[in-house]
XYZ file of C-alpha atoms in Angstrom:
348
model
C 0.000 0.000 0.000
C 1.278 3.457 -0.897
C 2.010 5.758 2.008
C -0.064 8.893 2.733
C 3.030 11.096 2.558
C 3.413 9.932 -1.038
C -0.140 10.768 -1.951
C -0.194 14.265 -0.525
C 2.705 15.439 -2.639
C 1.870 13.671 -5.853
C -0.637 15.434 -8.143
C 1.396 17.421 -10.648
C 1.294 16.508 -14.308
C 4.123 14.827 -16.191
C 4.632 17.928 -18.291
C 5.362 19.885 -15.121
C 8.036 17.357 -14.184
C 9.692 17.629 -17.572
C 9.742 21.416 -17.291
C 11.202 21.310 -13.802
C 13.996 19.019 -14.921
C 14.763 20.538 -18.305
C 17.700 22.483 -16.940
C 19.406 19.451 -15.421
C 18.874 16.437 -17.642
C 16.348 14.924 -20.018
C 13.469 12.972 -18.515
C 11.450 9.941 -19.530
C 8.179 9.159 -17.765
C 6.033 6.107 -18.262
C 3.074 4.269 -16.826
C -0.111 5.750 -15.455
C -0.952 7.049 -12.006
C -3.854 5.702 -10.028
C -6.931 7.759 -9.154
C -5.103 9.379 -6.246
C -2.282 10.606 -8.463
C 0.197 8.211 -6.871
C 3.655 8.033 -8.407
C 6.332 5.456 -7.913
C 9.980 4.855 -8.553
C 12.242 7.432 -10.204
C 15.908 6.977 -11.081
C 18.590 9.454 -12.105
C 21.274 7.897 -14.288
C 25.020 7.940 -13.788
C 27.609 8.950 -16.409
C 26.947 7.110 -19.669
C 23.201 7.215 -19.174
C 20.591 4.841 -20.456
C 21.855 2.581 -23.209
C 25.243 1.784 -21.664
C 24.399 -1.958 -21.844
C 25.730 -2.224 -18.310
C 25.244 -0.361 -15.037
C 22.575 2.191 -15.936
C 20.581 -0.242 -18.041
C 20.476 -2.631 -15.086
C 18.906 0.119 -12.973
C 16.347 0.743 -15.721
C 15.474 -2.971 -15.755
C 14.646 -2.715 -12.049
C 12.472 0.315 -12.734
C 10.629 -1.521 -15.505
C 9.967 -4.483 -13.221
C 8.551 -2.209 -10.513
C 6.370 -0.341 -13.021
C 4.961 -3.604 -14.379
C 4.271 -5.102 -10.974
C 2.915 -2.052 -9.177
C 1.218 -0.329 -12.109
C 2.366 3.153 -11.223
C 4.048 6.048 -12.985
C 7.845 6.050 -13.116
C 10.526 8.457 -14.305
C 14.135 8.113 -15.411
C 16.420 11.093 -15.935
C 19.620 11.430 -17.950
C 22.755 13.212 -16.678
C 24.166 16.267 -18.423
C 27.737 17.016 -19.355
C 29.680 19.041 -16.805
C 26.918 19.015 -14.217
C 27.592 19.951 -10.582
C 26.453 18.388 -7.311
C 23.898 21.188 -7.108
C 22.498 20.137 -10.497
C 22.208 16.548 -9.294
C 20.515 17.617 -6.069
C 18.034 19.769 -8.017
C 17.226 16.765 -10.208
C 16.514 14.505 -7.236
C 14.605 17.200 -5.349
C 12.437 17.888 -8.411
C 11.532 14.208 -8.647
C 10.667 14.063 -4.948
C 8.646 17.287 -5.178
C 6.588 15.790 -8.003
C 5.662 12.864 -5.763
C 8.005 10.119 -6.941
C 9.003 7.706 -4.197
C 11.521 6.169 -3.941
C 14.039 8.351 -5.783
C 17.344 6.679 -6.616
C 20.659 8.200 -7.685
C 22.479 5.621 -9.799
C 26.164 5.852 -8.913
C 28.495 7.084 -6.182
C 28.630 10.543 -7.776
C 25.156 11.210 -6.346
C 26.290 10.983 -2.712
C 26.212 14.697 -1.910
C 23.037 15.190 -3.938
C 21.162 12.348 -2.239
C 22.206 13.593 1.187
C 20.984 17.101 0.396
C 17.706 16.061 -1.222
C 16.923 13.559 1.540
C 17.217 16.320 4.141
C 14.749 18.467 2.222
C 12.218 15.651 1.689
C 12.240 13.527 4.868
C 9.018 11.712 3.903
C 10.515 10.444 0.648
C 12.756 7.383 0.556
C 15.978 7.905 -1.378
C 18.442 5.325 -2.613
C 21.972 5.514 -3.927
C 23.774 2.772 -5.812
C 27.455 2.131 -5.036
C 27.864 4.432 -2.051
C 27.773 3.588 1.661
C 28.583 6.978 3.188
C 25.082 8.352 3.792
C 23.738 7.614 7.260
C 20.249 9.120 7.085
C 16.973 7.510 8.160
C 15.315 7.926 4.755
C 18.254 6.770 2.600
C 19.152 3.233 1.485
C 22.789 2.707 0.492
C 22.624 -0.002 -2.194
C 26.088 -1.545 -2.361
C 27.658 -4.775 -3.585
C 30.652 -7.011 -2.973
C 31.943 -6.530 -6.515
C 35.305 -7.967 -5.534
C 33.691 -11.390 -5.015
C 32.282 -11.650 -8.536
C 35.556 -10.245 -9.839
C 37.454 -12.996 -8.032
C 35.390 -15.567 -9.910
C 36.105 -13.656 -13.143
C 39.796 -13.997 -12.273
C 39.394 -17.750 -11.854
C 37.696 -17.921 -15.250
C 40.397 -15.794 -16.887
C 43.269 -17.809 -15.466
C 41.703 -21.137 -16.424
C 40.894 -19.903 -19.948
C 44.105 -18.070 -20.861
C 46.503 -19.829 -23.215
C 49.119 -17.071 -23.266
C 49.339 -16.777 -19.464
C 48.610 -13.050 -19.787
C 45.259 -11.438 -18.950
C 44.140 -7.828 -18.743
C 42.041 -5.566 -16.537
C 40.679 -2.228 -17.787
C 39.172 0.076 -15.162
C 37.115 3.082 -16.173
C 38.223 5.520 -13.471
C 40.980 5.220 -10.871
C 38.761 5.268 -7.780
C 38.202 2.948 -4.773
C 35.033 1.439 -6.251
C 36.871 0.198 -9.344
C 39.854 -0.861 -7.231
C 37.503 -3.491 -5.786
C 37.020 -5.013 -9.230
C 40.752 -4.997 -9.925
C 41.717 -6.417 -6.542
C 39.262 -9.287 -6.682
C 40.145 -10.127 -10.271
C 43.901 -10.120 -9.658
C 43.500 -12.280 -6.542
C 41.316 -14.773 -8.393
C 43.886 -15.033 -11.182
C 46.844 -15.509 -8.857
C 45.096 -18.003 -6.584
C 44.193 -20.064 -9.642
C 47.498 -19.876 -11.505
C 50.401 -17.816 -10.084
C 52.133 -18.003 -13.471
C 49.468 -15.861 -15.162
C 50.415 -12.193 -15.484
C 47.760 -9.498 -14.954
C 48.050 -6.268 -16.946
C 46.028 -3.416 -15.413
C 45.129 0.006 -16.749
C 42.758 2.809 -15.763
C 41.329 5.002 -18.490
C 41.065 8.260 -16.529
C 41.639 9.704 -13.077
C 38.162 11.246 -12.863
C 34.740 10.400 -14.256
C 34.566 13.869 -15.818
C 37.369 12.836 -18.180
C 35.145 10.176 -19.702
C 36.467 6.996 -18.141
C 32.990 5.480 -17.903
C 31.627 6.901 -21.145
C 34.305 6.528 -23.844
C 34.292 3.273 -25.832
C 37.213 4.595 -27.888
C 39.378 4.836 -24.766
C 38.382 1.322 -23.751
C 39.187 -0.030 -27.195
C 42.629 1.576 -27.253
C 43.476 0.254 -23.789
C 42.397 -3.263 -24.656
C 44.332 -3.200 -27.932
C 47.456 -2.265 -25.985
C 46.995 -5.178 -23.590
C 46.265 -7.600 -26.413
C 49.490 -6.486 -28.128
C 51.233 -7.576 -24.924
C 49.724 -11.055 -25.347
C 46.641 -10.728 -23.145
C 44.072 -13.203 -24.405
C 41.385 -12.487 -21.780
C 40.485 -8.882 -20.913
C 38.123 -7.893 -18.102
C 36.595 -4.411 -18.176
C 34.983 -2.545 -15.281
C 34.388 0.648 -17.191
C 30.707 1.244 -17.865
C 30.023 2.321 -21.433
C 33.786 2.333 -22.143
C 33.710 -1.436 -21.736
C 31.979 -1.734 -25.091
C 35.248 -0.679 -26.703
C 37.107 -3.377 -24.776
C 34.652 -5.990 -25.987
C 34.928 -4.742 -29.568
C 38.728 -4.938 -29.435
C 38.602 -8.467 -28.037
C 36.226 -9.577 -30.779
C 38.374 -7.992 -33.489
C 41.532 -9.641 -32.177
C 39.780 -12.952 -31.502
C 40.489 -13.088 -27.777
C 38.117 -13.276 -24.828
C 36.406 -10.392 -23.063
C 34.735 -10.542 -19.662
C 31.822 -8.165 -19.239
C 30.622 -6.381 -16.127
C 27.503 -5.462 -14.129
C 24.946 -6.856 -16.613
C 25.022 -10.078 -18.632
C 26.646 -8.460 -21.639
C 26.400 -11.640 -23.731
C 22.651 -10.968 -23.788
C 22.814 -7.258 -24.657
C 21.358 -6.498 -28.085
C 23.825 -3.680 -28.777
C 26.693 -6.137 -28.280
C 25.157 -9.036 -30.205
C 27.760 -9.009 -32.964
C 30.505 -9.421 -30.366
C 28.803 -11.895 -28.038
C 30.794 -14.938 -29.151
C 33.852 -13.197 -27.707
C 32.215 -12.502 -24.317
C 33.286 -15.385 -22.092
C 31.152 -14.350 -19.123
C 30.195 -11.238 -17.164
C 30.872 -10.398 -13.519
C 27.401 -9.262 -12.594
C 25.941 -7.274 -9.760
C 22.178 -7.246 -9.627
C 21.495 -3.528 -9.665
C 18.070 -4.303 -11.119
C 17.158 -6.406 -8.098
C 18.438 -3.791 -5.654
C 16.448 -1.048 -7.382
C 13.314 -3.185 -7.525
C 13.660 -4.313 -3.897
C 13.851 -0.712 -2.677
C 10.724 0.147 -4.679
C 8.930 -2.898 -3.252
C 9.912 -1.998 0.298
C 8.324 1.430 -0.165
C 5.255 -0.114 -1.775
C 4.946 -2.464 1.216
C 5.191 0.438 3.650
C 8.485 -0.782 5.125
C 11.189 1.235 3.304
C 14.730 -0.103 3.337
C 17.261 2.193 4.987
C 20.949 2.074 5.824
C 23.438 -0.169 4.068
C 21.817 -2.837 1.895
C 24.557 -5.119 0.571
C 24.417 -7.710 -2.184
C 27.067 -10.446 -2.372
C 27.633 -14.019 -3.496
C 25.693 -15.367 -0.530
C 22.588 -13.321 -1.356
C 22.994 -14.087 -5.053
C 23.265 -10.433 -6.018
C 26.765 -10.781 -7.431
C 27.613 -13.665 -9.742
C 29.069 -14.793 -13.057
C 26.772 -15.178 -16.062
C 26.469 -18.542 -17.816
C 24.911 -17.371 -21.079
C 27.826 -18.303 -23.336
C 27.541 -22.066 -23.972
C 31.311 -22.396 -24.344
C 31.656 -21.104 -20.806
C 28.669 -22.903 -19.307
C 29.590 -26.270 -20.847
C 33.232 -26.254 -19.720
C 32.968 -28.712 -16.832
C 36.477 -28.168 -15.497
C 36.071 -24.385 -15.517
C 32.647 -24.553 -13.886
C 33.976 -26.856 -11.163
C 36.794 -24.416 -10.364
C 34.358 -21.507 -10.168
C 31.942 -23.473 -7.979
C 34.731 -24.379 -5.554
C 35.931 -20.778 -5.352
C 32.380 -19.515 -4.806
C 31.772 -21.970 -1.974
C 35.033 -20.989 -0.290
C 34.214 -17.302 -0.515
C 30.746 -17.820 0.953
C 32.116 -19.970 3.779
C 34.825 -17.433 4.560
C 37.694 -19.751 3.682
C 38.713 -17.297 0.970
C 38.855 -13.655 2.017
C 38.641 -11.511 -1.090
C 40.576 -8.258 -1.057
C 38.772 -5.039 -1.906
C 41.845 -2.905 -2.559
């Protein structure tokens, strides 16, 4: 059941929302409100926006699931180039003011904005993906143990490599992406200490395009492949598409990230080169927060997904990967040891 605080703030038309947000990102609204004007989940995308075939698209999938199940109006808003924290906060506050609940900032870059907007709208539940720094009663910090899935990706890379050289391409040199690198490198070394890991970050800051530049990803992957890497793992958002393209062109393996990239339509022509993907179920986290609000028991605080909860994993869509019994056995063993605590995966 929707909460009264939702209903009292919800009656403005969709056109009013679009006008309010026109200065800080394009908006898409869908679904229909009920007779009380109730509105549901809204998300504000991270760098790369909708269509990245990865992180942001996973959040959209969660929004679509909530819209279908709860039958309410939703909104999703694109970022703009060069935007400030104030722009992000205005975007979130505008969504809350229009009656959307919950409102989710997709990505750590929304931390300051979520904190500010949550203070202004205490009756609205806010969520942020990939940040655990906000300790506010109406905010859910939706985080994941990415290093665990990355460890399994490292096992897969080490078992698959023929050249004994594998690569890691990180979008931006920040602690979040260090988790992917650390887990991957540990998984490789624990599986085969003779395998060399080449690592490269595309940019120092997100503003430089590390998560939104397929050309940068392609160039980085080509450099690693020239150094004999025959499996390349990218944790780089939209830039990862360039890594996958380079791997397909050079006939080596790529490992995708966040979503099951073997299944992504935009990457269909490269899918035979996508060994697996180290996934984190952003869609489930987004949907679960929406459901908690719908049920009248909003999630708050740190909400973590890991191997034990099933919210991080490796995809099995590629038959060559799924049907490799020896590889699957190695991954299963590693997964069980991580869940039991026998293997402690590093996050930096």
